[in-house]
PDB file of C-alpha atoms in Angstrom:
ATOM      1  CA  ARG A  20      -0.194  -0.028  -0.088  1.00  0.00           C
ATOM      2  CA  THR A  21       2.873   2.539   0.616  1.00  0.00           C
ATOM      3  CA  GLY A  22       4.247   1.690  -2.814  1.00  0.00           C
ATOM      4  CA  ASP A  23       0.917   2.335  -4.069  1.00  0.00           C
ATOM      5  CA  ARG A  24       0.452   5.688  -2.338  1.00  0.00           C
ATOM      6  CA  GLY A  25       3.804   6.751  -3.455  1.00  0.00           C
ATOM      7  CA  SER A  26       2.761   5.838  -7.232  1.00  0.00           C
ATOM      8  CA  VAL A  27      -0.099   7.998  -7.087  1.00  0.00           C
ATOM      9  CA  ARG A  28       1.886  10.767  -5.712  1.00  0.00           C
ATOM     10  CA  GLY A  29       4.352  10.309  -8.015  1.00  0.00           C
ATOM     11  CA  ASN A  30       1.792  10.521 -11.039  1.00  0.00           C
ATOM     12  CA  PHE A  31      -0.114  13.274  -9.316  1.00  0.00           C
ATOM     13  CA  ARG A  32       3.160  15.093  -9.504  1.00  0.00           C
ATOM     14  CA  ASN A  33       3.639  14.388 -13.247  1.00  0.00           C
ATOM     15  CA  THR A  34       0.395  15.499 -13.902  1.00  0.00           C
ATOM     16  CA  GLU A  35       1.010  18.816 -12.582  1.00  0.00           C
ATOM     17  CA  ALA A  36       4.029  19.260 -14.216  1.00  0.00           C
ATOM     18  CA  VAL A  37       2.378  19.090 -17.780  1.00  0.00           C
ATOM     19  CA  ARG A  38      -0.179  21.411 -17.084  1.00  0.00           C
ATOM     20  CA  GLU A  39       1.961  24.110 -17.846  1.00  0.00           C
ATOM     21  CA  LYS A  40       4.437  24.286 -21.115  1.00  0.00           C
ATOM     22  CA  SER A  41       6.446  26.340 -23.413  1.00  0.00           C
ATOM     23  CA  PHE A  42       6.459  25.758 -26.968  1.00  0.00           C
ATOM     24  CA  ASN A  43       8.489  29.173 -27.567  1.00  0.00           C
ATOM     25  CA  ASP A  44      11.469  26.846 -29.312  1.00  0.00           C
ATOM     26  CA  VAL A  45       9.088  25.395 -32.159  1.00  0.00           C
ATOM     27  CA  PRO A  46       9.794  26.994 -35.268  1.00  0.00           C
ATOM     28  CA  ASN A  47       7.524  28.733 -37.510  1.00  0.00           C
ATOM     29  CA  ASN A  48       6.845  26.340 -40.166  1.00  0.00           C
ATOM     30  CA  GLU A  49       4.928  23.369 -40.301  1.00  0.00           C
ATOM     31  CA  LYS A  50       5.863  21.911 -37.008  1.00  0.00           C
ATOM     32  CA  GLY A  51       4.318  25.002 -35.443  1.00  0.00           C
ATOM     33  CA  ILE A  52       1.275  24.663 -37.241  1.00  0.00           C
ATOM     34  CA  GLU A  53       0.955  21.069 -36.182  1.00  0.00           C
ATOM     35  CA  THR A  54       1.805  21.906 -32.484  1.00  0.00           C
ATOM     36  CA  ALA A  55      -0.613  24.470 -32.338  1.00  0.00           C
ATOM     37  CA  LYS A  56      -3.570  22.522 -34.342  1.00  0.00           C
ATOM     38  CA  SER A  57      -2.544  20.134 -30.944  1.00  0.00           C
ATOM     39  CA  LEU A  58      -4.047  22.483 -28.815  1.00  0.00           C
ATOM     40  CA  LYS A  59      -7.695  21.623 -30.202  1.00  0.00           C
ATOM     41  CA  THR A  60      -7.864  18.719 -28.645  1.00  0.00           C
ATOM     42  CA  ASP A  61      -5.393  18.726 -25.465  1.00  0.00           C
ATOM     43  CA  LYS A  62      -7.072  17.844 -22.241  1.00  0.00           C
ATOM     44  CA  ALA A  63      -3.951  18.640 -20.032  1.00  0.00           C
ATOM     45  CA  LEU A  64      -2.522  22.023 -20.354  1.00  0.00           C
ATOM     46  CA  GLU A  65      -3.561  24.721 -18.518  1.00  0.00           C
ATOM     47  CA  THR A  66      -0.699  27.265 -19.141  1.00  0.00           C
ATOM     48  CA  VAL A  67       0.983  27.875 -22.417  1.00  0.00           C
ATOM     49  CA  GLN A  68       3.553  30.167 -23.719  1.00  0.00           C
ATOM     50  CA  PHE A  69       3.623  30.293 -27.536  1.00  0.00           C
ATOM     51  CA  ARG A  70       5.460  33.412 -28.277  1.00  0.00           C
ATOM     52  CA  ASP A  71       7.069  35.180 -31.178  1.00  0.00           C
ATOM     53  CA  ARG A  72       4.732  33.630 -33.670  1.00  0.00           C
ATOM     54  CA  THR A  73       4.098  34.331 -37.275  1.00  0.00           C
ATOM     55  CA  ALA A  74       0.495  35.555 -38.187  1.00  0.00           C
ATOM     56  CA  GLU A  75      -0.036  32.149 -39.883  1.00  0.00           C
ATOM     57  CA  VAL A  76       0.647  30.096 -37.088  1.00  0.00           C
ATOM     58  CA  ALA A  77      -0.828  32.595 -34.535  1.00  0.00           C
ATOM     59  CA  ASN A  78      -4.248  32.317 -36.383  1.00  0.00           C
ATOM     60  CA  GLN A  79      -3.736  28.423 -35.845  1.00  0.00           C
ATOM     61  CA  ILE A  80      -3.183  28.966 -32.366  1.00  0.00           C
ATOM     62  CA  PHE A  81      -6.533  30.909 -31.898  1.00  0.00           C
ATOM     63  CA  ASN A  82      -8.259  28.474 -33.992  1.00  0.00           C
ATOM     64  CA  SER A  83      -7.330  25.712 -31.998  1.00  0.00           C
ATOM     65  CA  ILE A  84      -8.465  28.191 -28.469  1.00  0.00           C
ATOM     66  CA  SER A  85     -11.719  28.261 -29.704  1.00  0.00           C
ATOM     67  CA  PHE A  86     -12.296  24.416 -28.959  1.00  0.00           C
ATOM     68  CA  ASN A  87     -10.151  23.972 -25.981  1.00  0.00           C
ATOM     69  CA  ARG A  88     -11.920  23.676 -22.970  1.00  0.00           C
ATOM     70  CA  VAL A  89      -9.111  23.329 -20.245  1.00  0.00           C
ATOM     71  CA  LEU A  90      -6.499  26.490 -20.982  1.00  0.00           C
ATOM     72  CA  VAL A  91      -6.306  29.324 -18.611  1.00  0.00           C
ATOM     73  CA  SER A  92      -3.304  31.273 -19.295  1.00  0.00           C
ATOM     74  CA  LEU A  93      -2.382  31.930 -23.322  1.00  0.00           C
ATOM     75  CA  ASP A  94       0.836  34.104 -23.850  1.00  0.00           C
ATOM     76  CA  VAL A  95       1.642  34.745 -27.576  1.00  0.00           C
ATOM     77  CA  SER A  96       4.072  38.013 -26.697  1.00  0.00           C
ATOM     78  CA  ASN A  97       5.829  39.428 -29.845  1.00  0.00           C
ATOM     79  CA  SER A  98       3.780  37.417 -32.456  1.00  0.00           C
ATOM     80  CA  LYS A  99       2.356  39.291 -35.657  1.00  0.00           C
ATOM     81  CA  PHE A 100      -1.232  39.406 -36.386  1.00  0.00           C
ATOM     82  CA  ASP A 101      -3.011  39.560 -39.727  1.00  0.00           C
ATOM     83  CA  THR A 102      -6.595  40.735 -40.357  1.00  0.00           C
ATOM     84  CA  GLU A 103      -7.413  36.733 -40.123  1.00  0.00           C
ATOM     85  CA  ALA A 104      -5.317  36.389 -37.051  1.00  0.00           C
ATOM     86  CA  VAL A 105      -6.929  38.979 -35.346  1.00  0.00           C
ATOM     87  CA  LYS A 106     -10.903  37.560 -36.730  1.00  0.00           C
ATOM     88  CA  THR A 107      -9.594  34.205 -35.160  1.00  0.00           C
ATOM     89  CA  LEU A 108      -8.644  35.846 -31.933  1.00  0.00           C
ATOM     90  CA  GLY A 109     -11.781  37.684 -31.097  1.00  0.00           C
ATOM     91  CA  SER A 110     -13.805  33.960 -32.330  1.00  0.00           C
ATOM     92  CA  ALA A 111     -11.478  32.333 -29.665  1.00  0.00           C
ATOM     93  CA  ILE A 112     -12.590  34.935 -27.083  1.00  0.00           C
ATOM     94  CA  SER A 113     -16.083  34.404 -27.606  1.00  0.00           C
ATOM     95  CA  ALA A 114     -15.795  30.983 -27.902  1.00  0.00           C
ATOM     96  CA  ASN A 115     -13.795  30.003 -25.009  1.00  0.00           C
ATOM     97  CA  LYS A 116     -14.937  29.972 -21.486  1.00  0.00           C
ATOM     98  CA  THR A 117     -12.118  29.005 -19.755  1.00  0.00           C
ATOM     99  CA  LEU A 118      -9.360  31.342 -20.608  1.00  0.00           C
ATOM    100  CA  ARG A 119      -8.664  33.831 -17.866  1.00  0.00           C
ATOM    101  CA  LYS A 120      -5.151  35.401 -18.950  1.00  0.00           C
ATOM    102  CA  LEU A 121      -4.276  36.524 -22.132  1.00  0.00           C
ATOM    103  CA  VAL A 122      -0.988  38.037 -23.005  1.00  0.00           C
ATOM    104  CA  LEU A 123      -0.453  40.039 -25.852  1.00  0.00           C
ATOM    105  CA  PHE A 124       2.652  41.626 -24.897  1.00  0.00           C
ATOM    106  CA  ARG A 125       4.560  43.164 -28.011  1.00  0.00           C
ATOM    107  CA  CYS A 126       2.198  41.562 -30.515  1.00  0.00           C
ATOM    108  CA  ASP A 127       2.241  43.465 -33.951  1.00  0.00           C
ATOM    109  CA  PHE A 128      -1.204  44.447 -34.968  1.00  0.00           C
ATOM    110  CA  LYS A 129       0.118  46.995 -37.873  1.00  0.00           C
ATOM    111  CA  THR A 130      -0.849  44.870 -40.996  1.00  0.00           C
ATOM    112  CA  ALA A 131      -4.178  43.876 -39.640  1.00  0.00           C
ATOM    113  CA  ALA A 132      -6.940  45.947 -41.074  1.00  0.00           C
ATOM    114  CA  SER A 133      -9.007  46.515 -38.391  1.00  0.00           C
ATOM    115  CA  ILE A 134      -9.051  45.591 -34.442  1.00  0.00           C
ATOM    116  CA  GLU A 135     -12.898  45.553 -34.210  1.00  0.00           C
ATOM    117  CA  PRO A 136     -13.282  41.539 -34.060  1.00  0.00           C
ATOM    118  CA  LEU A 137     -11.006  41.736 -30.820  1.00  0.00           C
ATOM    119  CA  ALA A 138     -12.896  44.910 -29.596  1.00  0.00           C
ATOM    120  CA  SER A 139     -15.971  43.415 -29.920  1.00  0.00           C
ATOM    121  CA  ALA A 140     -15.504  39.868 -28.516  1.00  0.00           C
ATOM    122  CA  LEU A 141     -14.039  42.029 -25.401  1.00  0.00           C
ATOM    123  CA  SER A 142     -17.262  44.113 -25.227  1.00  0.00           C
ATOM    124  CA  ARG A 143     -19.210  40.634 -24.700  1.00  0.00           C
ATOM    125  CA  ASN A 144     -16.516  38.479 -23.056  1.00  0.00           C
ATOM    126  CA  THR A 145     -17.196  37.429 -19.148  1.00  0.00           C
ATOM    127  CA  THR A 146     -14.678  35.196 -18.640  1.00  0.00           C
ATOM    128  CA  LEU A 147     -11.294  36.489 -19.480  1.00  0.00           C
ATOM    129  CA  SER A 148      -9.876  38.265 -16.184  1.00  0.00           C
ATOM    130  CA  ASN A 149      -6.212  39.615 -17.158  1.00  0.00           C
ATOM    131  CA  LEU A 150      -5.591  41.319 -20.436  1.00  0.00           C
ATOM    132  CA  ASN A 151      -1.973  42.254 -20.663  1.00  0.00           C
ATOM    133  CA  MET A 152      -1.432  44.602 -24.143  1.00  0.00           C
ATOM    134  CA  ARG A 153       1.714  46.555 -23.001  1.00  0.00           C
ATOM    135  CA  ASN A 154       3.064  48.034 -25.848  1.00  0.00           C
ATOM    136  CA  THR A 155       1.726  46.363 -28.545  1.00  0.00           C
ATOM    137  CA  PHE A 156       1.584  48.133 -31.841  1.00  0.00           C
ATOM    138  CA  GLY A 157      -1.368  49.425 -34.340  1.00  0.00           C
ATOM    139  CA  VAL A 158      -3.499  48.915 -31.833  1.00  0.00           C
ATOM    140  CA  ASN A 159      -5.346  52.278 -30.355  1.00  0.00           C
ATOM    141  CA  PHE A 160      -6.441  52.458 -26.949  1.00  0.00           C
ATOM    142  CA  SER A 161     -10.037  54.378 -27.499  1.00  0.00           C
ATOM    143  CA  ALA A 162     -10.883  51.456 -29.367  1.00  0.00           C
ATOM    144  CA  ILE A 163     -10.089  48.963 -26.438  1.00  0.00           C
ATOM    145  CA  ALA A 164     -11.263  51.072 -23.750  1.00  0.00           C
ATOM    146  CA  LYS A 165     -14.547  51.377 -25.422  1.00  0.00           C
ATOM    147  CA  ALA A 166     -14.654  47.742 -25.838  1.00  0.00           C
ATOM    148  CA  LEU A 167     -14.044  47.240 -21.950  1.00  0.00           C
ATOM    149  CA  GLU A 168     -16.660  49.790 -20.991  1.00  0.00           C
ATOM    150  CA  SER A 169     -19.218  47.120 -20.953  1.00  0.00           C
ATOM    151  CA  ASN A 170     -16.912  43.951 -20.223  1.00  0.00           C
ATOM    152  CA  GLN A 171     -17.955  42.554 -17.016  1.00  0.00           C
ATOM    153  CA  GLY A 172     -14.838  40.094 -16.968  1.00  0.00           C
ATOM    154  CA  VAL A 173     -11.809  41.611 -17.134  1.00  0.00           C
ATOM    155  CA  LYS A 174      -9.920  42.913 -13.730  1.00  0.00           C
ATOM    156  CA  ILE A 175      -6.466  43.312 -14.743  1.00  0.00           C
ATOM    157  CA  PHE A 176      -5.852  45.737 -17.783  1.00  0.00           C
ATOM    158  CA  ASN A 177      -1.957  46.510 -18.742  1.00  0.00           C
ATOM    159  CA  PHE A 178      -1.660  49.173 -21.669  1.00  0.00           C
ATOM    160  CA  GLY A 179       1.507  50.358 -20.645  1.00  0.00           C
ATOM    161  CA  ILE A 180       4.174  51.988 -23.064  1.00  0.00           C
ATOM    162  CA  HIS A 181       1.879  53.528 -25.254  1.00  0.00           C
ATOM    163  CA  ALA A 182       1.460  57.266 -26.736  1.00  0.00           C
ATOM    164  CA  MET A 183      -2.124  58.595 -25.901  1.00  0.00           C
ATOM    165  CA  ASP A 184      -3.880  61.504 -27.448  1.00  0.00           C
ATOM    166  CA  ASP A 185      -6.254  63.560 -26.109  1.00  0.00           C
ATOM    167  CA  GLY A 186      -9.115  60.959 -27.535  1.00  0.00           C
ATOM    168  CA  ASP A 187      -7.382  58.596 -25.767  1.00  0.00           C
ATOM    169  CA  VAL A 188      -7.732  60.769 -22.240  1.00  0.00           C
ATOM    170  CA  ARG A 189     -11.383  60.858 -22.897  1.00  0.00           C
ATOM    171  CA  ALA A 190     -11.852  57.467 -23.107  1.00  0.00           C
ATOM    172  CA  LEU A 191      -9.993  56.421 -20.320  1.00  0.00           C
ATOM    173  CA  GLY A 192     -12.535  58.729 -18.691  1.00  0.00           C
ATOM    174  CA  GLN A 193     -15.350  56.992 -20.028  1.00  0.00           C
ATOM    175  CA  LEU A 194     -13.622  53.734 -18.764  1.00  0.00           C
ATOM    176  CA  LEU A 195     -13.604  54.731 -15.617  1.00  0.00           C
ATOM    177  CA  LEU A 196     -17.092  56.201 -15.453  1.00  0.00           C
ATOM    178  CA  LYS A 197     -18.797  53.112 -16.982  1.00  0.00           C
ATOM    179  CA  ASN A 198     -16.787  49.827 -16.135  1.00  0.00           C
ATOM    180  CA  ARG A 199     -17.293  48.575 -12.683  1.00  0.00           C
ATOM    181  CA  HIS A 200     -15.518  45.162 -12.745  1.00  0.00           C
ATOM    182  CA  LEU A 201     -11.732  46.719 -13.405  1.00  0.00           C
ATOM    183  CA  ARG A 202      -9.537  46.612 -10.579  1.00  0.00           C
ATOM    184  CA  LYS A 203      -5.880  47.528 -11.656  1.00  0.00           C
ATOM    185  CA  ILE A 204      -5.289  49.404 -14.645  1.00  0.00           C
ATOM    186  CA  ASN A 205      -1.541  49.868 -15.939  1.00  0.00           C
ATOM    187  CA  LEU A 206      -0.885  52.867 -18.136  1.00  0.00           C
ATOM    188  CA  GLU A 207       3.108  53.265 -16.802  1.00  0.00           C
ATOM    189  CA  TYR A 208       5.272  54.865 -19.572  1.00  0.00           C
ATOM    190  CA  ALA A 209       1.804  56.330 -21.300  1.00  0.00           C
ATOM    191  CA  PHE A 210       3.102  59.063 -22.991  1.00  0.00           C
ATOM    192  CA  PRO A 211      -0.552  61.381 -23.432  1.00  0.00           C
ATOM    193  CA  SER A 212      -0.145  64.479 -25.743  1.00  0.00           C
ATOM    194  CA  SER A 213      -2.188  66.090 -23.150  1.00  0.00           C
ATOM    195  CA  TRP A 214      -3.626  65.382 -19.531  1.00  0.00           C
ATOM    196  CA  ASN A 215      -6.781  67.066 -19.625  1.00  0.00           C
ATOM    197  CA  VAL A 216      -7.858  66.144 -15.573  1.00  0.00           C
ATOM    198  CA  ASN A 217     -11.560  67.098 -16.754  1.00  0.00           C
ATOM    199  CA  ASP A 218     -11.552  64.227 -18.971  1.00  0.00           C
ATOM    200  CA  ILE A 219     -11.038  61.672 -16.157  1.00  0.00           C
ATOM    201  CA  GLU A 220     -11.974  63.754 -13.033  1.00  0.00           C
ATOM    202  CA  GLU A 221     -15.724  62.241 -13.385  1.00  0.00           C
ATOM    203  CA  GLY A 222     -14.293  58.918 -13.521  1.00  0.00           C
ATOM    204  CA  LEU A 223     -12.100  59.072 -10.478  1.00  0.00           C
ATOM    205  CA  ILE A 224     -14.770  60.527  -8.512  1.00  0.00           C
ATOM    206  CA  TYR A 225     -17.347  57.953  -9.198  1.00  0.00           C
ATOM    207  CA  ASN A 226     -15.455  54.891  -9.802  1.00  0.00           C
ATOM    208  CA  THR A 227     -15.942  53.006  -6.313  1.00  0.00           C
ATOM    209  CA  THR A 228     -14.363  49.530  -7.384  1.00  0.00           C
ATOM    210  CA  LEU A 229     -11.086  50.220  -9.192  1.00  0.00           C
ATOM    211  CA  GLU A 230      -8.465  49.449  -6.584  1.00  0.00           C
ATOM    212  CA  LYS A 231      -4.896  50.884  -8.641  1.00  0.00           C
ATOM    213  CA  LEU A 232      -4.156  53.176 -11.524  1.00  0.00           C
ATOM    214  CA  ASP A 233      -0.110  53.034 -12.299  1.00  0.00           C
ATOM    215  CA  LEU A 234       0.713  56.180 -14.179  1.00  0.00           C
ATOM    216  CA  SER A 235       4.168  55.565 -13.447  1.00  0.00           C
ATOM    217  CA  LEU A 236       7.113  57.262 -15.574  1.00  0.00           C
ATOM    218  CA  ALA A 237       4.394  59.182 -17.558  1.00  0.00           C
ATOM    219  CA  TYR A 238       5.546  62.531 -18.775  1.00  0.00           C
ATOM    220  CA  GLN A 239       5.463  64.887 -15.654  1.00  0.00           C
ATOM    221  CA  GLU A 240       4.914  68.074 -17.066  1.00  0.00           C
ATOM    222  CA  LYS A 241       1.709  66.932 -18.633  1.00  0.00           C
ATOM    223  CA  LEU A 242       0.363  65.008 -15.863  1.00  0.00           C
ATOM    224  CA  PRO A 243      -1.675  67.150 -12.994  1.00  0.00           C
ATOM    225  CA  LEU A 244      -0.451  65.026  -9.999  1.00  0.00           C
ATOM    226  CA  ALA A 245      -2.253  67.193  -7.224  1.00  0.00           C
ATOM    227  CA  LYS A 246      -5.564  67.123  -9.584  1.00  0.00           C
ATOM    228  CA  ILE A 247      -5.470  63.573 -10.189  1.00  0.00           C
ATOM    229  CA  MET A 248      -4.315  62.391  -6.690  1.00  0.00           C
ATOM    230  CA  VAL A 249      -6.968  64.739  -4.648  1.00  0.00           C
ATOM    231  CA  ARG A 250      -9.755  63.850  -6.454  1.00  0.00           C
ATOM    232  CA  SER A 251      -9.252  60.260  -6.621  1.00  0.00           C
ATOM    233  CA  GLU A 252      -8.383  60.007  -3.138  1.00  0.00           C
ATOM    234  CA  VAL A 253     -10.735  62.279  -1.733  1.00  0.00           C
ATOM    235  CA  GLY A 254     -13.327  62.145  -4.030  1.00  0.00           C
ATOM    236  CA  GLY A 255     -13.291  58.605  -4.451  1.00  0.00           C
ATOM    237  CA  GLU A 256     -13.104  58.116  -0.722  1.00  0.00           C
ATOM    238  CA  ASP A 257      -9.620  56.705  -0.899  1.00  0.00           C
ATOM    239  CA  ARG A 258     -10.219  53.784  -3.161  1.00  0.00           C
ATOM    240  CA  VAL A 259      -8.344  54.285  -5.301  1.00  0.00           C
ATOM    241  CA  LYS A 260      -4.778  54.244  -5.174  1.00  0.00           C
ATOM    242  CA  ILE A 261      -2.329  56.296  -7.796  1.00  0.00           C
ATOM    243  CA  VAL A 262       0.892  54.654  -8.468  1.00  0.00           C
ATOM    244  CA  LEU A 263       3.637  57.435  -9.237  1.00  0.00           C
ATOM    245  CA  GLN A 264       6.793  55.330  -9.465  1.00  0.00           C
ATOM    246  CA  ASN A 265       9.901  57.533 -10.447  1.00  0.00           C
ATOM    247  CA  VAL A 266       7.897  60.461 -10.837  1.00  0.00           C
ATOM    248  CA  PHE A 267       9.486  63.655  -8.712  1.00  0.00           C
ATOM    249  CA  GLY A 268       8.689  67.225  -8.316  1.00  0.00           C
ATOM    250  CA  GLU A 269       6.995  69.911  -6.511  1.00  0.00           C
ATOM    251  CA  GLU A 270       3.697  69.067  -7.594  1.00  0.00           C
ATOM    252  CA  GLU A 271       3.582  65.865  -6.176  1.00  0.00           C
ATOM    253  CA  ARG A 272       4.979  66.891  -2.665  1.00  0.00           C
ATOM    254  CA  ILE A 273       1.835  69.318  -2.874  1.00  0.00           C
ATOM    255  CA  CYS A 274      -0.908  66.784  -3.518  1.00  0.00           C
ATOM    256  CA  ARG A 275       0.944  64.426  -0.986  1.00  0.00           C
ATOM    257  CA  GLU A 276       0.781  66.693   1.637  1.00  0.00           C
ATOM    258  CA  VAL A 277      -2.873  67.598   1.223  1.00  0.00           C
ATOM    259  CA  VAL A 278      -3.778  63.855   0.861  1.00  0.00           C
ATOM    260  CA  GLU A 279      -2.095  62.616   4.246  1.00  0.00           C
ATOM    261  CA  PHE A 280      -3.688  66.139   5.844  1.00  0.00           C
ATOM    262  CA  TRP A 281      -7.327  65.219   4.831  1.00  0.00           C
ATOM    263  CA  ARG A 282      -6.680  61.388   5.850  1.00  0.00           C
ATOM    264  CA  LYS A 283      -5.455  62.568   9.071  1.00  0.00           C
ATOM    265  CA  SER A 284      -8.019  65.360   9.840  1.00  0.00           C
ATOM    266  CA  TYR A 285     -11.068  65.338   7.883  1.00  0.00           C
ATOM    267  CA  SER A 286     -11.538  61.875   7.094  1.00  0.00           C
ATOM    268  CA  ALA A 287     -13.539  60.599   9.758  1.00  0.00           C
ATOM    269  CA  GLY A 288     -16.109  63.392   8.974  1.00  0.00           C
ATOM    270  CA  GLN A 289     -16.125  62.981   5.107  1.00  0.00           C
ATOM    271  CA  LYS A 290     -15.417  66.760   5.035  1.00  0.00           C
ATOM    272  CA  LEU A 291     -13.347  68.167   2.285  1.00  0.00           C
ATOM    273  CA  ILE A 292     -10.985  71.135   2.060  1.00  0.00           C
ATOM    274  CA  THR A 293     -10.796  74.122  -0.143  1.00  0.00           C
ATOM    275  CA  ILE A 294      -7.303  74.953  -0.915  1.00  0.00           C
ATOM    276  CA  PRO A 295      -7.113  78.462  -2.939  1.00  0.00           C
ATOM    277  CA  LYS A 296      -5.253  78.121  -6.347  1.00  0.00           C
ATOM    278  CA  GLU A 297      -2.953  80.585  -5.936  1.00  0.00           C
ATOM    279  CA  LEU A 298      -1.563  78.765  -2.980  1.00  0.00           C
ATOM    280  CA  PHE A 299      -0.195  76.367  -5.368  1.00  0.00           C
ATOM    281  CA  LEU A 300       1.611  78.970  -6.844  1.00  0.00           C
ATOM    282  CA  GLN A 301       3.257  79.704  -3.645  1.00  0.00           C
ATOM    283  CA  GLY A 302       4.702  75.567  -3.843  1.00  0.00           C
ATOM    284  CA  TYR A 303       4.484  73.075  -1.540  1.00  0.00           C
ATOM    285  CA  TYR A 304       5.762  75.121   1.806  1.00  0.00           C
ATOM    286  CA  GLY A 305       2.737  77.544   0.933  1.00  0.00           C
ATOM    287  CA  VAL A 306       0.310  74.430   0.783  1.00  0.00           C
ATOM    288  CA  LYS A 307       2.347  72.914   4.020  1.00  0.00           C
ATOM    289  CA  THR A 308       1.946  76.185   5.823  1.00  0.00           C
ATOM    290  CA  TYR A 309      -1.815  76.940   4.542  1.00  0.00           C
ATOM    291  CA  LEU A 310      -2.592  73.120   6.183  1.00  0.00           C
ATOM    292  CA  LYS A 311      -1.045  73.763   9.166  1.00  0.00           C
ATOM    293  CA  ALA A 312      -2.918  76.927   9.839  1.00  0.00           C
ATOM    294  CA  VAL A 313      -6.413  74.779   8.728  1.00  0.00           C
ATOM    295  CA  ASP A 314      -5.220  72.333  11.557  1.00  0.00           C
ATOM    296  CA  GLU A 315      -4.635  74.403  14.219  1.00  0.00           C
ATOM    297  CA  SER A 316      -7.882  76.706  13.745  1.00  0.00           C
ATOM    298  CA  GLY A 317     -10.218  73.477  13.957  1.00  0.00           C
ATOM    299  CA  LEU A 318     -12.524  75.245  11.880  1.00  0.00           C
ATOM    300  CA  SER A 319     -15.238  72.966  11.308  1.00  0.00           C
ATOM    301  CA  GLU A 320     -16.841  75.339   8.274  1.00  0.00           C
ATOM    302  CA  GLN A 321     -13.951  74.261   6.216  1.00  0.00           C
ATOM    303  CA  LYS A 322     -15.217  73.076   2.848  1.00  0.00           C
TER     304      LYS A 322
END
């Protein structure tokens, strides 16, 4: 019996071992296509890496995923997608009900006529929970953000390392306002042409489900840190955590001082304070002095 139990444990370990596999070394030829086809009927693998694929192989991978019923995580980073591959990817996302994580890091969509099939599938999908589109090529943020407005499954969305125009910033605002399922959005190294805080203000105030918005390493001079942080942490009842790694400057020091003051002195009573605009022109110490005076006065009429 001891031997039998050992055997069972051994088989279990072997079963566990084959649930995750990398096909990154498989060449982009007939062997690659045949390997991709094998995923259609595979009943063991839950996590697959199939990076650096041609559009032809990628198309076959997605075709197989449409029929696969066990795969949980798929990584096709650095692959190229043509129009047919994008259509098949959209179909796979619509048909597959087990896939939870999709990694499209550095994938190239530039030769695809449209990403609409992907966006359309995302708008209706309810099972995918982690979508990584970091540093993709030929993908418009507004189109994906619009699709995610109605998405009820994705909780983690990574779209870092992209240039964003005014329309993209407005799309972010609408995404924050309408989506109630996203928990983490990563936009680090997102370089906007402008950061009009009014475009995302309402979303930051009324979104009560987002836990983390990563804006690290965005252009500091175009990112109104104080306004964004105060609106998200005060207006949003301190639920949205703004991450600003490696961003330095007077404005960040000011807004952190404001938020810390509000936490300590006014959060319990749900009071807001109004800081005169001209005080920001006096810099960090001007604002700090003002907050200290407000704190010492204990004025209950502070708004």
